[in-house]
Protein backbone atom coordinates (compact mmCIF):
# COMPACT_ATOMS: atom_id res chain seq x y z
CA UNK A 1 0.00 0.00 0.00
CA UNK A 2 2.56 2.55 -1.09
CA UNK A 3 0.16 4.52 -3.33
CA UNK A 4 -0.50 7.80 -1.47
CA UNK A 5 -3.94 8.21 -3.10
CA UNK A 6 -5.08 4.74 -2.04
CA UNK A 7 -3.68 5.33 1.46
CA UNK A 8 -6.45 7.92 1.85
CA UNK A 9 -9.01 5.15 2.17
CA UNK A 10 -7.06 1.90 2.62
CA UNK A 11 -4.92 0.85 5.59
CA UNK A 12 -2.88 -2.37 5.78
CA UNK A 13 -2.28 -4.07 9.15
CA UNK A 14 -1.13 -7.47 10.35
CA UNK A 15 -3.84 -9.64 11.91
CA UNK A 16 -1.61 -12.45 13.15
CA UNK A 17 1.13 -14.84 12.15
CA UNK A 18 0.51 -18.26 10.67
CA UNK A 19 2.00 -21.42 12.23
CA UNK A 20 5.12 -20.98 10.07
CA UNK A 21 5.42 -17.32 11.05
CA UNK A 22 4.08 -15.82 7.83
CA UNK A 23 2.15 -12.59 8.26
CA UNK A 24 -1.58 -12.63 7.69
CA UNK A 25 -2.49 -9.08 6.76
CA UNK A 26 -5.84 -7.35 6.51
CA UNK A 27 -6.97 -4.18 4.83
CA UNK A 28 -9.42 -1.67 6.24
CA UNK A 29 -11.12 0.21 3.43
CA UNK A 30 -13.40 3.15 4.11
CA UNK A 31 -13.65 6.76 2.96
CA UNK A 32 -12.42 9.80 4.87
CA UNK A 33 -15.09 11.83 3.08
CA UNK A 34 -18.39 12.31 4.88
CA UNK A 35 -16.57 10.95 7.96
CA UNK A 36 -19.26 12.17 10.39
CA UNK A 37 -21.33 9.09 9.49
CA UNK A 38 -18.45 6.69 10.40
CA UNK A 39 -20.33 5.15 13.34
CA UNK A 40 -23.34 4.46 11.15
CA UNK A 41 -21.35 2.68 8.45
CA UNK A 42 -22.05 -1.03 8.21
CA UNK A 43 -19.25 -3.58 8.28
CA UNK A 44 -18.29 -6.03 5.53
CA UNK A 45 -15.65 -8.73 6.06
CA UNK A 46 -14.23 -10.50 3.00
CA UNK A 47 -11.62 -13.27 3.12
CA UNK A 48 -10.04 -15.63 0.61
CA UNK A 49 -7.73 -18.61 0.17
CA UNK A 50 -8.52 -20.68 3.26
CA UNK A 51 -8.08 -23.52 0.76
CA UNK A 52 -4.68 -22.93 -0.86
CA UNK A 53 -5.43 -24.86 -4.06
CA UNK A 54 -8.38 -22.65 -4.93
CA UNK A 55 -6.43 -19.94 -6.72
CA UNK A 56 -9.64 -18.69 -8.34
CA UNK A 57 -10.43 -17.23 -4.91
CA UNK A 58 -7.42 -14.93 -5.30
CA UNK A 59 -8.62 -13.96 -8.79
CA UNK A 60 -11.98 -12.90 -7.32
CA UNK A 61 -10.14 -11.11 -4.51
CA UNK A 62 -8.00 -9.18 -7.01
CA UNK A 63 -11.16 -8.00 -8.77
CA UNK A 64 -12.71 -7.04 -5.44
CA UNK A 65 -9.68 -5.00 -4.35
CA UNK A 66 -9.15 -3.39 -7.78
CA UNK A 67 -12.77 -2.22 -7.61
CA UNK A 68 -12.93 -1.16 -3.94
CA UNK A 69 -9.59 0.68 -4.16
CA UNK A 70 -10.28 2.49 -7.42
CA UNK A 71 -10.01 6.21 -6.58
CA UNK A 72 -11.75 7.14 -9.86
CA UNK A 73 -14.84 4.98 -9.34
CA UNK A 74 -17.85 6.89 -7.97
CA UNK A 75 -19.58 3.59 -7.28
CA UNK A 76 -16.65 2.41 -5.13
CA UNK A 77 -16.48 5.77 -3.32
CA UNK A 78 -20.18 5.53 -2.51
CA UNK A 79 -19.55 2.10 -1.01
CA UNK A 80 -16.50 3.42 0.88
CA UNK A 81 -18.63 6.22 2.33
CA UNK A 82 -21.31 3.82 3.54
CA UNK A 83 -19.36 0.73 4.61
CA UNK A 84 -16.19 -0.24 6.46
CA UNK A 85 -14.55 -3.14 4.61
CA UNK A 86 -12.18 -5.53 6.41
CA UNK A 87 -10.44 -7.68 3.83
CA UNK A 88 -8.05 -10.61 4.35
CA UNK A 89 -6.79 -11.57 0.88
CA UNK A 90 -4.67 -14.54 2.02
CA UNK A 91 -5.92 -16.69 4.91
CA UNK A 92 -3.59 -19.66 4.46
CA UNK A 93 -0.15 -18.52 3.24
CA UNK A 94 1.53 -21.63 4.73
CA UNK A 95 -0.64 -23.89 2.60
CA UNK A 96 0.11 -21.89 -0.55
CA UNK A 97 3.89 -21.74 0.09
CA UNK A 98 4.08 -25.47 0.78
CA UNK A 99 1.90 -26.46 -2.16
CA UNK A 100 -0.97 -27.94 -0.15
CA UNK A 101 -4.32 -28.17 -1.89
CA UNK A 102 -6.64 -27.98 1.10
CA UNK A 103 -4.73 -27.95 4.41
CA UNK A 104 -2.71 -25.61 6.58
CA UNK A 105 0.73 -26.50 7.94
CA UNK A 106 -1.00 -28.29 10.84
CA UNK A 107 -2.58 -30.65 8.29
CA UNK A 108 -6.00 -29.16 9.04
CA UNK A 109 -8.73 -28.03 6.70
CA UNK A 110 -9.03 -24.51 8.11
CA UNK A 111 -12.52 -24.17 6.67
CA UNK A 112 -13.68 -26.89 9.07
CA UNK A 113 -12.34 -25.04 12.15
CA UNK A 114 -14.68 -22.05 12.33
CA UNK A 115 -16.77 -23.39 15.25
CA UNK A 116 -13.90 -23.78 17.73
CA UNK A 117 -10.57 -22.64 16.27
CA UNK A 118 -7.44 -23.15 18.39
CA UNK A 119 -5.33 -20.04 18.98
CA UNK A 120 -2.21 -22.23 18.72
CA UNK A 121 -3.06 -24.66 15.89
CA UNK A 122 -5.36 -22.51 13.75
CA UNK A 123 -4.36 -18.89 14.44
CA UNK A 124 -5.50 -17.97 10.90
CA UNK A 125 -9.13 -18.80 11.73
CA UNK A 126 -8.99 -17.87 15.42
CA UNK A 127 -7.91 -14.27 14.72
CA UNK A 128 -10.14 -13.91 11.66
CA UNK A 129 -13.08 -14.88 13.86
CA UNK A 130 -11.96 -12.28 16.41
CA UNK A 131 -11.86 -9.66 13.63
CA UNK A 132 -15.41 -10.58 12.57
CA UNK A 133 -16.67 -10.46 16.19
CA UNK A 134 -14.96 -7.12 16.91
CA UNK A 135 -16.32 -5.63 13.68
CA UNK A 136 -19.81 -6.86 14.60
CA UNK A 137 -19.50 -5.18 18.01
CA UNK A 138 -18.38 -1.88 16.49
CA UNK A 139 -21.09 -1.69 13.83
CA UNK A 140 -23.84 -3.64 12.12
CA UNK A 141 -22.23 -6.45 10.14
CA UNK A 142 -23.86 -6.51 6.71
CA UNK A 143 -21.87 -9.37 5.21
CA UNK A 144 -19.13 -11.89 5.86
CA UNK A 145 -18.01 -13.60 2.69
CA UNK A 146 -15.17 -16.14 2.27
CA UNK A 147 -14.09 -16.75 -1.34
CA UNK A 148 -13.59 -20.34 -2.50
CA UNK A 149 -13.37 -22.26 -5.74
CA UNK A 150 -15.60 -25.29 -6.33
CA UNK A 151 -13.93 -28.43 -7.67
CA UNK A 152 -16.67 -29.17 -10.23
CA UNK A 153 -19.33 -26.49 -10.38
CA UNK A 154 -18.92 -23.57 -12.79
CA UNK A 155 -19.96 -19.93 -12.56
CA UNK A 156 -20.45 -18.01 -9.30
CA UNK A 157 -22.79 -18.91 -6.45
CA UNK A 158 -22.98 -18.68 -2.69
CA UNK A 159 -23.14 -21.18 0.16
CA UNK A 160 -24.72 -19.29 3.03
CA UNK A 161 -26.33 -19.63 6.43
CA UNK A 162 -29.95 -20.56 6.82
CA UNK A 163 -31.34 -18.08 9.33
CA UNK A 164 -34.45 -19.87 10.62
CA UNK A 165 -36.58 -16.88 11.57
CA UNK A 166 -35.40 -14.64 8.71
CA UNK A 167 -34.31 -16.84 5.77
CA UNK A 168 -34.36 -13.88 3.36
CA UNK A 169 -31.43 -12.25 5.22
CA UNK A 170 -28.85 -14.57 3.70
CA UNK A 171 -30.66 -15.02 0.37
CA UNK A 172 -31.23 -11.41 -0.63
CA UNK A 173 -27.63 -10.52 -1.50
CA UNK A 174 -27.04 -13.56 -3.78
CA UNK A 175 -30.46 -12.97 -5.35
CA UNK A 176 -29.53 -9.36 -6.18
CA UNK A 177 -26.15 -10.54 -7.53
CA UNK A 178 -27.89 -13.05 -9.81
CA UNK A 179 -30.12 -10.31 -11.20
CA UNK A 180 -27.20 -8.06 -12.16
CA UNK A 181 -24.56 -10.62 -13.26
CA UNK A 182 -25.04 -13.37 -15.85
CA UNK A 183 -22.20 -15.27 -14.14
CA UNK A 184 -23.95 -15.53 -10.77
CA UNK A 185 -26.33 -18.51 -10.65
CA UNK A 186 -28.75 -18.23 -7.74
CA UNK A 187 -30.07 -21.77 -8.20
CA UNK A 188 -26.61 -23.20 -7.55
CA UNK A 189 -26.56 -21.50 -4.13
CA UNK A 190 -27.20 -23.48 -0.95
CA UNK A 191 -28.23 -22.32 2.49
CA UNK A 192 -27.38 -24.61 5.38
CA UNK A 193 -26.98 -24.20 9.12
ZN1 LIG B 1 -12.67 -24.03 -0.56
GROMACS .gro file of C-alpha atoms in nm, residues 61-138:
model
   78
   61UNK     CA    1  -1.014  -1.111  -0.451
   62UNK     CA    2  -0.800  -0.918  -0.701
   63UNK     CA    3  -1.116  -0.800  -0.877
   64UNK     CA    4  -1.271  -0.704  -0.544
   65UNK     CA    5  -0.968  -0.500  -0.435
   66UNK     CA    6  -0.915  -0.339  -0.778
   67UNK     CA    7  -1.277  -0.222  -0.761
   68UNK     CA    8  -1.293  -0.116  -0.394
   69UNK     CA    9  -0.959   0.068  -0.416
   70UNK     CA   10  -1.028   0.249  -0.742
   71UNK     CA   11  -1.001   0.621  -0.658
   72UNK     CA   12  -1.175   0.714  -0.986
   73UNK     CA   13  -1.484   0.498  -0.934
   74UNK     CA   14  -1.785   0.689  -0.797
   75UNK     CA   15  -1.958   0.359  -0.728
   76UNK     CA   16  -1.665   0.241  -0.513
   77UNK     CA   17  -1.648   0.577  -0.332
   78UNK     CA   18  -2.018   0.553  -0.251
   79UNK     CA   19  -1.955   0.210  -0.101
   80UNK     CA   20  -1.650   0.342   0.088
   81UNK     CA   21  -1.863   0.622   0.233
   82UNK     CA   22  -2.131   0.382   0.354
   83UNK     CA   23  -1.936   0.073   0.461
   84UNK     CA   24  -1.619  -0.024   0.646
   85UNK     CA   25  -1.455  -0.314   0.461
   86UNK     CA   26  -1.218  -0.553   0.641
   87UNK     CA   27  -1.044  -0.768   0.383
   88UNK     CA   28  -0.805  -1.061   0.435
   89UNK     CA   29  -0.679  -1.157   0.088
   90UNK     CA   30  -0.467  -1.454   0.202
   91UNK     CA   31  -0.592  -1.669   0.491
   92UNK     CA   32  -0.359  -1.966   0.446
   93UNK     CA   33  -0.015  -1.852   0.324
   94UNK     CA   34   0.153  -2.163   0.473
   95UNK     CA   35  -0.064  -2.389   0.260
   96UNK     CA   36   0.011  -2.189  -0.055
   97UNK     CA   37   0.389  -2.174   0.009
   98UNK     CA   38   0.408  -2.547   0.078
   99UNK     CA   39   0.190  -2.646  -0.216
  100UNK     CA   40  -0.097  -2.794  -0.015
  101UNK     CA   41  -0.432  -2.817  -0.189
  102UNK     CA   42  -0.664  -2.798   0.110
  103UNK     CA   43  -0.473  -2.795   0.441
  104UNK     CA   44  -0.271  -2.561   0.658
  105UNK     CA   45   0.073  -2.650   0.794
  106UNK     CA   46  -0.100  -2.829   1.084
  107UNK     CA   47  -0.258  -3.065   0.829
  108UNK     CA   48  -0.600  -2.916   0.904
  109UNK     CA   49  -0.873  -2.803   0.670
  110UNK     CA   50  -0.903  -2.451   0.811
  111UNK     CA   51  -1.252  -2.417   0.667
  112UNK     CA   52  -1.368  -2.689   0.907
  113UNK     CA   53  -1.234  -2.504   1.215
  114UNK     CA   54  -1.468  -2.205   1.233
  115UNK     CA   55  -1.677  -2.339   1.525
  116UNK     CA   56  -1.390  -2.378   1.773
  117UNK     CA   57  -1.057  -2.264   1.627
  118UNK     CA   58  -0.744  -2.315   1.839
  119UNK     CA   59  -0.533  -2.004   1.898
  120UNK     CA   60  -0.221  -2.223   1.872
  121UNK     CA   61  -0.306  -2.466   1.589
  122UNK     CA   62  -0.536  -2.251   1.375
  123UNK     CA   63  -0.436  -1.889   1.444
  124UNK     CA   64  -0.550  -1.797   1.090
  125UNK     CA   65  -0.913  -1.880   1.173
  126UNK     CA   66  -0.899  -1.787   1.542
  127UNK     CA   67  -0.791  -1.427   1.472
  128UNK     CA   68  -1.014  -1.391   1.166
  129UNK     CA   69  -1.308  -1.488   1.386
  130UNK     CA   70  -1.196  -1.228   1.641
  131UNK     CA   71  -1.186  -0.966   1.363
  132UNK     CA   72  -1.541  -1.058   1.257
  133UNK     CA   73  -1.667  -1.046   1.619
  134UNK     CA   74  -1.496  -0.712   1.691
  135UNK     CA   75  -1.632  -0.563   1.368
  136UNK     CA   76  -1.981  -0.686   1.460
  137UNK     CA   77  -1.950  -0.518   1.801
  138UNK     CA   78  -1.838  -0.188   1.649
   0.00000   0.00000   0.00000
